[in-house]
XYZ file of C-alpha atoms in Angstrom:
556
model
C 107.983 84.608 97.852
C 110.452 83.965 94.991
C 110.349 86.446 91.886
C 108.593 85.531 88.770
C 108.842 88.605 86.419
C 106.473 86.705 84.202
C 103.923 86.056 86.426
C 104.267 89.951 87.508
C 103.318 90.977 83.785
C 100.891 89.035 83.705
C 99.078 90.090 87.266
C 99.654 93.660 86.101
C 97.902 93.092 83.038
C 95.139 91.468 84.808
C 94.404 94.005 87.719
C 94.408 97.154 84.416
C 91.261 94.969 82.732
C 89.850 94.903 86.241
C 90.988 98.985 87.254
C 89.998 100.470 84.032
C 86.238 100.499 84.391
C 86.937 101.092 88.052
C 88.903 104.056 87.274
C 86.901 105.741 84.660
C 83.487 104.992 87.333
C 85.460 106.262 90.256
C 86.403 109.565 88.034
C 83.232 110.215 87.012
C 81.842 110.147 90.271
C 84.177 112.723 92.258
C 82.634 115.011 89.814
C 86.117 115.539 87.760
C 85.727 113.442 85.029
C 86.466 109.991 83.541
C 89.956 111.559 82.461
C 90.346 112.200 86.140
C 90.378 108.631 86.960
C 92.308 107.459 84.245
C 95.022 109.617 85.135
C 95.262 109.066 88.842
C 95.459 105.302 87.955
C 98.511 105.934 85.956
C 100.266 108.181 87.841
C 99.493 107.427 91.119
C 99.284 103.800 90.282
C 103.405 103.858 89.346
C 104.820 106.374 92.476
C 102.870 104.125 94.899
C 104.133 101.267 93.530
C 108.386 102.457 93.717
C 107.377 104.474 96.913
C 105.103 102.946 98.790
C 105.858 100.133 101.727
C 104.343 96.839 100.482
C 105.449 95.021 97.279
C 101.605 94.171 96.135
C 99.704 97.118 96.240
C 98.012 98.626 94.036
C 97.044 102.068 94.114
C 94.769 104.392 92.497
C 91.268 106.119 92.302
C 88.678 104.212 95.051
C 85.292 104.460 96.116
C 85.964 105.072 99.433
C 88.257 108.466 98.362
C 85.040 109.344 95.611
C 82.896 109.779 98.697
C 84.460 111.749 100.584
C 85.376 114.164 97.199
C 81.743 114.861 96.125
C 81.469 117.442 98.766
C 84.519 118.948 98.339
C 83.532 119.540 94.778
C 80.452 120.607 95.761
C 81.903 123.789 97.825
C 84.920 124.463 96.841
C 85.014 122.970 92.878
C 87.751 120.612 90.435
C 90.539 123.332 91.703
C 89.652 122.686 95.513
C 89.737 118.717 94.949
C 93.503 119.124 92.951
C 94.396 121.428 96.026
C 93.367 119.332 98.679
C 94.867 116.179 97.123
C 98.012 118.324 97.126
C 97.947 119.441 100.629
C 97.168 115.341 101.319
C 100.225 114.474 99.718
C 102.273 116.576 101.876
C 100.321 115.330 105.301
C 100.853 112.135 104.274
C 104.407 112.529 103.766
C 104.567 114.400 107.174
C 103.053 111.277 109.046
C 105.753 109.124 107.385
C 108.240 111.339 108.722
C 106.711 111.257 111.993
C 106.438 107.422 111.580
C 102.885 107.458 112.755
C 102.221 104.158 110.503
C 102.198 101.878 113.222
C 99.552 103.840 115.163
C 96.506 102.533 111.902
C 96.965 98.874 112.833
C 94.884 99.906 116.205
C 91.412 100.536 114.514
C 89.376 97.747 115.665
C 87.665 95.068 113.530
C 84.115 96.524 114.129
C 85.042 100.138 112.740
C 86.828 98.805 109.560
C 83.593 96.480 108.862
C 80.950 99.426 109.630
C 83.273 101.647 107.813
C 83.378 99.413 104.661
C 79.434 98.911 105.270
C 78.785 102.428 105.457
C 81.107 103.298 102.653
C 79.537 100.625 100.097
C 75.606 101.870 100.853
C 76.899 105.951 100.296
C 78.506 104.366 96.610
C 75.521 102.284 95.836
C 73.767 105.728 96.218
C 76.224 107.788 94.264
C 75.140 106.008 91.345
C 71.566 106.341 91.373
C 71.557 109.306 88.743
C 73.170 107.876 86.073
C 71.737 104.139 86.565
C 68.725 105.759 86.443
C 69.684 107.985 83.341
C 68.504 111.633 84.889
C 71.207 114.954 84.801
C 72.705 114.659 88.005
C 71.034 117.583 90.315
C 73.920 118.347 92.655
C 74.483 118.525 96.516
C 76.986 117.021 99.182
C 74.549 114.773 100.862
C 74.136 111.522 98.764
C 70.670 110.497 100.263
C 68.926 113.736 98.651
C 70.493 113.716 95.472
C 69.368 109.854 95.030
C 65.740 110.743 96.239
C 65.637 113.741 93.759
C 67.236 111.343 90.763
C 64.324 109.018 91.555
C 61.668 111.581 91.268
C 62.979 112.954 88.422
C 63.111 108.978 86.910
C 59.246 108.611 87.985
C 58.737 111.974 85.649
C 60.414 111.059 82.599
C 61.586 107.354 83.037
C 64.794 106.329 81.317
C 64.807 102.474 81.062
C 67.495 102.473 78.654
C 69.885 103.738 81.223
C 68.325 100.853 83.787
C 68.594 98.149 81.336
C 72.329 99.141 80.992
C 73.058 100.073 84.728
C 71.077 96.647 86.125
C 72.540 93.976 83.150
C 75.929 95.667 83.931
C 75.767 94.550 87.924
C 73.943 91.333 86.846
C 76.779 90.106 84.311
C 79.859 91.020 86.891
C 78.194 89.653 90.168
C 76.671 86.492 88.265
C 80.285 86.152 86.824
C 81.938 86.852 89.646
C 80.300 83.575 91.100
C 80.372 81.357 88.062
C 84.389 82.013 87.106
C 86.023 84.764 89.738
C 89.202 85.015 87.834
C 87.471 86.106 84.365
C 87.332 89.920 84.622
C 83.597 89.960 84.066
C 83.949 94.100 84.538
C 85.459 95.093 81.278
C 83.017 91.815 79.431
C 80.505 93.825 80.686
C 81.121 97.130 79.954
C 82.199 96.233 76.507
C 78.775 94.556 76.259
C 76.633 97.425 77.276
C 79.057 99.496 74.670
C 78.425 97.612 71.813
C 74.843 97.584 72.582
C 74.242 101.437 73.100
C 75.941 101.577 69.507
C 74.011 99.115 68.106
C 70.660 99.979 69.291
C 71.315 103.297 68.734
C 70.516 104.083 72.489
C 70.424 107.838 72.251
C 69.100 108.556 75.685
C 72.371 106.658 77.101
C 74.701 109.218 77.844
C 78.562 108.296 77.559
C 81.705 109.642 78.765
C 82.559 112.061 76.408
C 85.502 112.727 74.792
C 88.758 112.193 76.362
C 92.563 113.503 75.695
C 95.006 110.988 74.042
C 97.558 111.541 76.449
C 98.593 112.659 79.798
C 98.010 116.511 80.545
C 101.240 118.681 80.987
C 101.932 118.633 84.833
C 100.997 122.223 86.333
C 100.073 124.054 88.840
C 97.583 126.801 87.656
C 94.896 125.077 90.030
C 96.618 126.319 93.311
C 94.810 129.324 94.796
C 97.044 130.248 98.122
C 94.593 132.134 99.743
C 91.939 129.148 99.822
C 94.833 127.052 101.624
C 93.581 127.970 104.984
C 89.541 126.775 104.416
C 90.979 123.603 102.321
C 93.099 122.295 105.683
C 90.088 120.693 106.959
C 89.087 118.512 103.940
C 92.970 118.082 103.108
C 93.062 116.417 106.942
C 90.226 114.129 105.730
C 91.625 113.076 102.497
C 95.345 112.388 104.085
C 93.563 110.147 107.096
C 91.580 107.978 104.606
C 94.233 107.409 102.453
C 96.434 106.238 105.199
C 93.820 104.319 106.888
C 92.294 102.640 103.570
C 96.084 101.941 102.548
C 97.511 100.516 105.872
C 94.423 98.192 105.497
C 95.144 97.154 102.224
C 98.450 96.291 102.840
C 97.765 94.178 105.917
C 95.102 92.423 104.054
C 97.789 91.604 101.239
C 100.462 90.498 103.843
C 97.522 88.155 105.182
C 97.301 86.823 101.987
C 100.301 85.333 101.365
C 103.344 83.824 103.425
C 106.531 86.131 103.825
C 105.424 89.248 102.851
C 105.056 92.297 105.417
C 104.810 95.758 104.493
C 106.491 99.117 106.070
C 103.716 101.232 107.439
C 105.657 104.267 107.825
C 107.218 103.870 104.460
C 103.675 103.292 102.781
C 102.479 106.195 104.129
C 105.692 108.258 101.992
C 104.765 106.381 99.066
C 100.763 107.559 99.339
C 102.050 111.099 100.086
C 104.252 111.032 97.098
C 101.689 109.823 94.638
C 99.244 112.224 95.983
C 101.587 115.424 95.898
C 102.212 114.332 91.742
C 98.592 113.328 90.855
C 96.932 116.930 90.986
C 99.529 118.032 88.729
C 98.498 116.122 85.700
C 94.484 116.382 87.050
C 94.430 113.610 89.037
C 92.032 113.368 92.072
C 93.509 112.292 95.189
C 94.633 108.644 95.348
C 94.696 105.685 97.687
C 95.478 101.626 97.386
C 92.503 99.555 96.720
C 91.632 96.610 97.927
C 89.904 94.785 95.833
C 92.626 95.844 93.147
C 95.654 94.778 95.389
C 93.271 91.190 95.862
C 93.149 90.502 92.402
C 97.241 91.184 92.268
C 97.713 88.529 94.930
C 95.721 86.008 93.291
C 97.045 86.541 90.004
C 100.175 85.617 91.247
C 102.376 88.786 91.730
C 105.272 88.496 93.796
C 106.904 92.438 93.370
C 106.458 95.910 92.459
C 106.542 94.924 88.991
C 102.935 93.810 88.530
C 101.903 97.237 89.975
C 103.938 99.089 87.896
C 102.966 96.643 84.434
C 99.379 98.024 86.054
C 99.975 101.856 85.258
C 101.536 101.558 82.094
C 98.446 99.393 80.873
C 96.330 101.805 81.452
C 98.812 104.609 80.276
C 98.583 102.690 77.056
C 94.803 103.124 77.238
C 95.274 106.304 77.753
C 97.697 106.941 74.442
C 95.877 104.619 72.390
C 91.728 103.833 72.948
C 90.660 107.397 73.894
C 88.417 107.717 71.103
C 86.915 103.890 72.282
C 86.691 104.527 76.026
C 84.956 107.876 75.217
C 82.006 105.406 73.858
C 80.598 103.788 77.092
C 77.764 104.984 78.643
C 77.468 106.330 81.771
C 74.855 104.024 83.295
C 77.648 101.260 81.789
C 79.947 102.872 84.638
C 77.431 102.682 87.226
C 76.376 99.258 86.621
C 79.955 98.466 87.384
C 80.230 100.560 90.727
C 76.916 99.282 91.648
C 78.210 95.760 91.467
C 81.237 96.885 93.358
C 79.523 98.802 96.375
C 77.431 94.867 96.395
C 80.090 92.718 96.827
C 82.304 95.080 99.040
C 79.908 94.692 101.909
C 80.770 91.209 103.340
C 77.865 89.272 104.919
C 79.522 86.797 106.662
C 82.195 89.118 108.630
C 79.274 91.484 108.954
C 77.489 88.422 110.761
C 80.973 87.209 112.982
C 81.132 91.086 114.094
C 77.140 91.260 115.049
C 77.623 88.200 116.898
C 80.610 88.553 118.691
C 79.315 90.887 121.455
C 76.842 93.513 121.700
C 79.979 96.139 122.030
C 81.286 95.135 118.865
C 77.918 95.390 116.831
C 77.150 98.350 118.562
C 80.111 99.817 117.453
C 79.592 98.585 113.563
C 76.066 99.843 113.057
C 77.388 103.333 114.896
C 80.423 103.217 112.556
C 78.405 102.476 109.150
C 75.673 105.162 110.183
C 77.756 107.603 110.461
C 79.525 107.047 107.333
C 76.448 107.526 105.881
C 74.600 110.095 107.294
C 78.218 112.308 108.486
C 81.281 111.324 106.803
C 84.225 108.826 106.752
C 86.786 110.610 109.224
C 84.212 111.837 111.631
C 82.473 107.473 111.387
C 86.021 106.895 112.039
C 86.446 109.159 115.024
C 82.883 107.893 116.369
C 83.175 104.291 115.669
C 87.229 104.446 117.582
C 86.076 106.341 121.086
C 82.960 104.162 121.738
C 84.965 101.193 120.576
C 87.646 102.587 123.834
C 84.857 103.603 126.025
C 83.043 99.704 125.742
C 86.738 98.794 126.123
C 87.442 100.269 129.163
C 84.097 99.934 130.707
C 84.592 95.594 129.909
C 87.871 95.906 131.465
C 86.809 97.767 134.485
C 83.925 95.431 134.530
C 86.514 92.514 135.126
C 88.750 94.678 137.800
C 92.169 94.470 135.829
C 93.568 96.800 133.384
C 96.557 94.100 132.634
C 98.194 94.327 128.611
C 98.235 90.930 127.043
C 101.464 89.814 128.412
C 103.212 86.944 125.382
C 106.729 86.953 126.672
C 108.429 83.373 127.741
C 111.012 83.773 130.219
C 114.724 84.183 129.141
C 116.457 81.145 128.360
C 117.947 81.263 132.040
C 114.761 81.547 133.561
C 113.531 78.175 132.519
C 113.024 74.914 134.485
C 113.948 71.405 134.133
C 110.538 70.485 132.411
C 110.567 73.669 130.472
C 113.606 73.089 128.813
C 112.502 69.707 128.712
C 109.503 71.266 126.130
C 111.678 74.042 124.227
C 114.144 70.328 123.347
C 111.035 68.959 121.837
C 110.100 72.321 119.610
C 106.851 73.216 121.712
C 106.830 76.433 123.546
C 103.553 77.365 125.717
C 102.405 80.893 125.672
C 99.770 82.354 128.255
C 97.929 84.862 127.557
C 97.340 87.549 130.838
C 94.282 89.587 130.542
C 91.964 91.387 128.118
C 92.411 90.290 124.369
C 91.058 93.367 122.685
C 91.944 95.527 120.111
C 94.863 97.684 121.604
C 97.169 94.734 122.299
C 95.859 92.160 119.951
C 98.227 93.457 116.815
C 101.301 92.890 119.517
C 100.140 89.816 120.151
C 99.755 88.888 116.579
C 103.238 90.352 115.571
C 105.097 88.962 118.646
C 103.024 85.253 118.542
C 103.594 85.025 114.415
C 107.412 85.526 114.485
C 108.171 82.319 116.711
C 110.658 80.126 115.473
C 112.775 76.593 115.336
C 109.568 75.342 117.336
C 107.207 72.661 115.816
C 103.845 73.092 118.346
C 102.474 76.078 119.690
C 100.757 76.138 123.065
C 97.940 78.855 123.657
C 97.193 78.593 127.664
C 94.249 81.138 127.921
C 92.304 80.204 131.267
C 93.773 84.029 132.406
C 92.091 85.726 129.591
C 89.746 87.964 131.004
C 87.593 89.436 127.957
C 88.108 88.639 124.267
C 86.661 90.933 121.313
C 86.151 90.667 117.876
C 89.249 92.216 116.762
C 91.205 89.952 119.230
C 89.357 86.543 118.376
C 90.225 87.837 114.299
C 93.939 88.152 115.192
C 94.199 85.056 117.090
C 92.382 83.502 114.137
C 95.329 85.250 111.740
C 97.847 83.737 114.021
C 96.586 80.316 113.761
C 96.531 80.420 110.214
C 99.758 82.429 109.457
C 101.676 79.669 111.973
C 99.950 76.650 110.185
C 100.937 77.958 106.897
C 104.614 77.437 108.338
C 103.994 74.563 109.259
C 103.968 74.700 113.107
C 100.652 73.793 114.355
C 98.895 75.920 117.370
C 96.871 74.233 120.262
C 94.934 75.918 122.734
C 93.849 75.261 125.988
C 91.443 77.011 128.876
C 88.868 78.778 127.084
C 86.827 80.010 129.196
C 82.925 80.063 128.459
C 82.726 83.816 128.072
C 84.939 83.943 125.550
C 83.997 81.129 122.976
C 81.251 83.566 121.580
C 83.648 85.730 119.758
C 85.796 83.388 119.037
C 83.469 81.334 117.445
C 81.456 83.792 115.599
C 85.070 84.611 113.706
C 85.715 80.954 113.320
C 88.563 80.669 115.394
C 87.365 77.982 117.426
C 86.487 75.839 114.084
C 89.822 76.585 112.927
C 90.817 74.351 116.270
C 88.714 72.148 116.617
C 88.986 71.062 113.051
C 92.585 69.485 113.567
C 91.406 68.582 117.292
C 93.504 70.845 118.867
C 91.746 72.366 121.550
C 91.565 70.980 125.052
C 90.623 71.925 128.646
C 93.946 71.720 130.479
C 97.355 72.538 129.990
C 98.741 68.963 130.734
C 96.439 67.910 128.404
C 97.433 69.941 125.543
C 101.340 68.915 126.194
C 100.173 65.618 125.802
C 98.285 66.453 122.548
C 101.289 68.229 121.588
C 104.032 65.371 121.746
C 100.947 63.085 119.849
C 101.097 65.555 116.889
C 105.231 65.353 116.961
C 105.182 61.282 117.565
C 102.499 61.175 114.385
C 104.705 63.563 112.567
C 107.598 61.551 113.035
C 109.141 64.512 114.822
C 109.252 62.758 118.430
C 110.313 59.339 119.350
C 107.665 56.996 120.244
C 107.323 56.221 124.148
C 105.719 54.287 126.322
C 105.283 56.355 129.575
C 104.236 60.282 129.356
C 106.564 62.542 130.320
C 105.892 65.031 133.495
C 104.195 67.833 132.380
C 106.109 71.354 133.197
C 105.441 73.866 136.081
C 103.054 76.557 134.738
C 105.211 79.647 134.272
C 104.177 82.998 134.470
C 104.544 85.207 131.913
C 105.163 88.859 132.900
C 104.061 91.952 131.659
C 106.225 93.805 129.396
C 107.643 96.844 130.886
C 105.800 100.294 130.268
C-alpha cells in the first residue's frame, strides 16, 4: 500500500471524532472516570501505534477491556485497576519475548463470535444505570446491577435520561445505515448536549469536570504487597488484550492487500502502552476494532493516522475540557448502547449456527459464559470443547492427518505437471480435517503462492471441514482474487458443503463458475479462464490432464 501522509491525517482525524465519545463512555464505565478514558486514548493510542506490530491499528480504551475492569474495581478499587494494567503491561511484554503471538491465531471462529456476542450483551447491560438515569448501585455481576437500576427506574422514573440514552442509539444506528462514513457518534452526542443545556435537563447527570491536561506520570498507586492477589486479574487483563489485539490486526490485514502484521511484535507494543498508561491514570488498554475499521476505510496506509489519532484527542484534552465536561451521562450510554448493537453480527452469528452443531454449540457455550463468568474463563471454555468436538470429529472419521498443502519440489514433478506449473496453474490437495488448528497454515502457506495465474483446490480427501476452516478458505479465495489469480475448486464432498456454504465460500465459487466435480475437469476450466484472459494460446485439442500427485504431510 503506497504512503499518502495526507490521507493518514485525515484517517487520524476521522477515527478521534469516532474514539472520543467511545473513550469518555468506555472511561466512565470501568468505574475510573471519563478522564480515564481520555487519557488511555492518548497515551496508549501513540506507544501502540510506534510499538505495536501492524501499521493500522488503533489502540485505546474498549468495551471488551471495561468488562472485565468493573470487577476489579469493585474489589480491589481505581489503585488495583492502575496496578493490574501495570502488571499487564509487563505480561504482555513477557509473551512478546517469548514470541507466543503466533499461538492467538488458533482460537477458532465460533469462540471469537460467542466471545464478541457475549461481550456486546454484558456492555448493553453496563449501561442500564445511566440510560436509565438512577445512581449506579454497585457490584461485579452486571445482570444484578441492571435488574436493581430497573427497579429503582420503576420507583422514581427518569425519562429525561431515556429520551437522551434511546435518541442517542437511534441517531448513530439510523445513521450508521443512511451514510456509514458520517461519524453519527459525536452528531449525536453533541445533540443530546445542546439539548440537556437548552432544556435545562437537570435530572441529566454529566461528566463532571475534567483536568485540562495530562496528569504528571507517577506511581503513588502501586501498593507491593497487593501484587500477589492482583496476579490473577493482571493474567486476565494481559490475555484479552493480546487476544482482542491479535484479532484486530488480522481483521485489518484482511482488509486490505499487502499488509500483515507481527504478532509477537504487537504483543511488545500492547505491553508497552499498558506499562505507561497507569502512570498518567489510564486504565488498561487494547486495539479496537471497530476503531482500527474506520482507519482502514478512511484510507490510512501507516502509523501516522494512529498517531494523528492521539494527538487529536490530546488536543481535546488541552483545549475542550470545560465542553466535554457538559455531556450527560445517559449521552455516553446512548453511544455504548449503539455500539454493544451493532458489534454483535447477525449474519456471521447465523454462518457459525449453521455450520455444524459443534460450532454453534461452541458459540452459545462461549457467549454464556462471557456473560454469566467472565471473558478469559468463556475463552478457556469455548477453546477445550471447541478441541474436544475436534478430536471426537476426527476420531469419528479414523485419521488424525494435518492438512498437508505442500507441492512436490521442483524435481519431483512429472511431464504433465510441469506441463501445468508452464501454464501458471498449480493444483493443491488438501489431506484431511480442515479445522481450526491447521486452517491458519493453510491460509498463510495457500495465500503466499506466486508467478501462477489459476489456483487448483482438489478437496475429495478432505475429511471434515469447520467453520473456522470454511472462513479461511473463504479468506484465501478472496485474498488470491484480489491479486489477481483466480482459485477453482474441485471434489467437495457432500458433508462438507454445509459449512462452507453457511460462510459463503461456496457462493464465492460458484459465482465466477469455478467449482467442478473432478480434477480433469477443473484443469480444463482452468486453461478456459487463461485462453479468455488472453493468458493461454487458443487450441483446438485439450491437453492430457496430469497424474494426481500426492501431497505429503509436512514433517513433525
Amino acid at each position: 500500500m503506497a504512503r499518502n501522509p495526507r490521507r493518514d491525517l485525515l484517517a487520524g482525524m476521522t477515527v478521534a471524532i469516532v474514539a472520543l465519545p467511545l473513550a469518555l463512555g468506555f472511561g466512565v464505565s470501568s468505574g475510573l472516570g471519563a478522564e480515564a478514558g481520555l487519557v488511555t486514548a492518548v497515551v496508549a493510542g501513540a506507544l501502540a501505534a510506534v510499538f505495536g506490530g501492524s501499521n493500522l491499528q488503533v489502540s485505546g480504551p474498549t468495551g471488551a477491556m471495561t468488562v472485565v475492569l468493573v470487577p476489579i474495581v469493585a474489589r480491589f478499587g481505581p489503585g488495583g485497576v492502575l496496578t493490574v494494567g501495570l502488571m499487564a503491561g509487563a505480561l504482555l511484554i513477557a509473551l512478546a519475548l517469548l514470541r507466543a503471538g503466533r499461538y492467538m491465531r488458533y482460537v477458532p471462529a465460533p469462540v471469537v463470535e460467542g466471545f464478541t456476542l457475549g461481550i456486546a450483551c454484558v456492555i448493553g447491560l453496563q449501561q442500564v444505570p445511566h440510560a436509565l438515569g438512577v445512581a449506579e448501585s454497585g457490584g461485579e455481576k452486571v445482570l444484578p446491577v441492571a435488574w436493581r437500576a430497573v427497579q429503582a427506574f420503576a420507583a422514581a422514573p427518569n425519562w429525561s435520561a431515556v429520551a437522551l440514552s434511546l435518541g442517542v442509539a437511534g441517531v448513530m444506528l439510523a445513521g450508521a445505515r443512511w451514510r456509514p462514513a458520517v461519524p453519527f457518534s459525536i452528531v449525536a452526542v453533541v445533540a443530546a448536549t445542546l439539548a440537556a443545556q437548552l432544556l435545562h435537563l437537570d435530572a441529566a447527570a454529566t461528566i463532571g469536570d475534567l483536568p485540562a491536561g495530562l496528569p504528571a506520570p507517577s506511581l503513588a498507586f502501586l501498593d507491593v504487597s497487593a501484587l500477589g492477589s492482583l496476579l490473577a486479574p493482571a493474567v486476565a487483563v494481559a490475555a484479552l488484550a493480546a487476544l482482542e489485539s491479535l484479532l484486530s490486526a488480522t481483521v485489518a490485514d484482511g482488509m486490505t492487500v499487502g499488509q500483515r502484521h507481527d504478532p509477537d511484535r504487537e504483543l511488545f507494543g500492547q505491553g508497552v502502552a499498558n506499562l505507561a498508561a497507569p502512570l498518567f491514570g489510564g486504565i488498561p488498554a487494547t486495539a479496537a476494532i471497530a476503531r482500527t475499521a474506520v482507519n482502514v476505510r478512511s484510507g490510512a496506509s501507516s502509523r501516522l493516522a494512529a498517531l494523528t489519532h492521539a494527538a487529536v484527542l490530546a488536543a481535546v484534552v488541552f483545549a475542550a475540557a470545560p465542553l466535554v465536561s457538559a455531556i450527560p451521562l445517559a449521552a455516553l450510554a446512548g453511544v455504548l448502547l449503539a455500539t454493544a448493537v451493532r458489534m454483535v453480527e447477525v449474519g456471521a452469528l447465523r454462518a457459525m449456527a449453521r455450520a455444524t452443531r459443534s460450532d454453534a454449540a461452541v458459540l452459545v457455550l462461549t457467549a454464556a459464559a462471557t456473560l454469566v463468568l467472565d471473558l478469559v474463563y468463556a475463552v478457556i471454555i469455548g477453546l477445550v470443547v471447541a478441541g474436544a468436538l475436534a478430536l471426537r470429529a476426527v476420531a469419528a472419521q479414523a485419521r488424525l492427518d494435518e492438512v498437508g498443502l505442500r507441492p512436490d519440489l521442483p524435481g519431483g514433478h512429472s511431464d504433465e505437471e510441469h506441463a501445468l506449473l508452464a501454464e501458471h496453474i498449480v493444483a493443491y490437495r488438501i489431506d484431511g480435517p480442515l479445522f481450526f488448528a491447521a486452517a491458519h497454515r493453510f491460509l498463510l502457506e495457500l495465500s503466499e503462492v506466486s508467478d501462477v495465474r489459476v489456483v487448483i483446490l482438489r478437496m475429495s480427501r478432505v475429511t471434515t471441514v469447520d467453520a473456522t476452516g470454511a472462513l479461511v478458505l473463504k479468506d484465501v479465495v478472496e485474498k488470491l482474487n484480489r491479486r489477481g489469480i483466480a482459485v477453482l475448486a474441485s471434489g467437495i464432498r457432500p458433508g462438507q458443503r454445509q459449512a462452507l456454504e453457511s460462510v459463503g465460500a461456496l457462493a464465492l465459487l460458484r459465482h465466477e463458475g469455478r467449482e467442478y466435480a473432478t480434477t480433469p475437469e477443473a484443469i480444463e476450466g482452468a486453461r478456459s479462464h487463461l485462453e479468455h484472459a488472453g493468458l493461454l494460446p487458443a487450441r483446438h485439442h485439450p491437453l492430457p490432464a496430469p497424474r494426481p500427485h500426492r501431497i505429503r504431510k509436512a514433517p513433525r
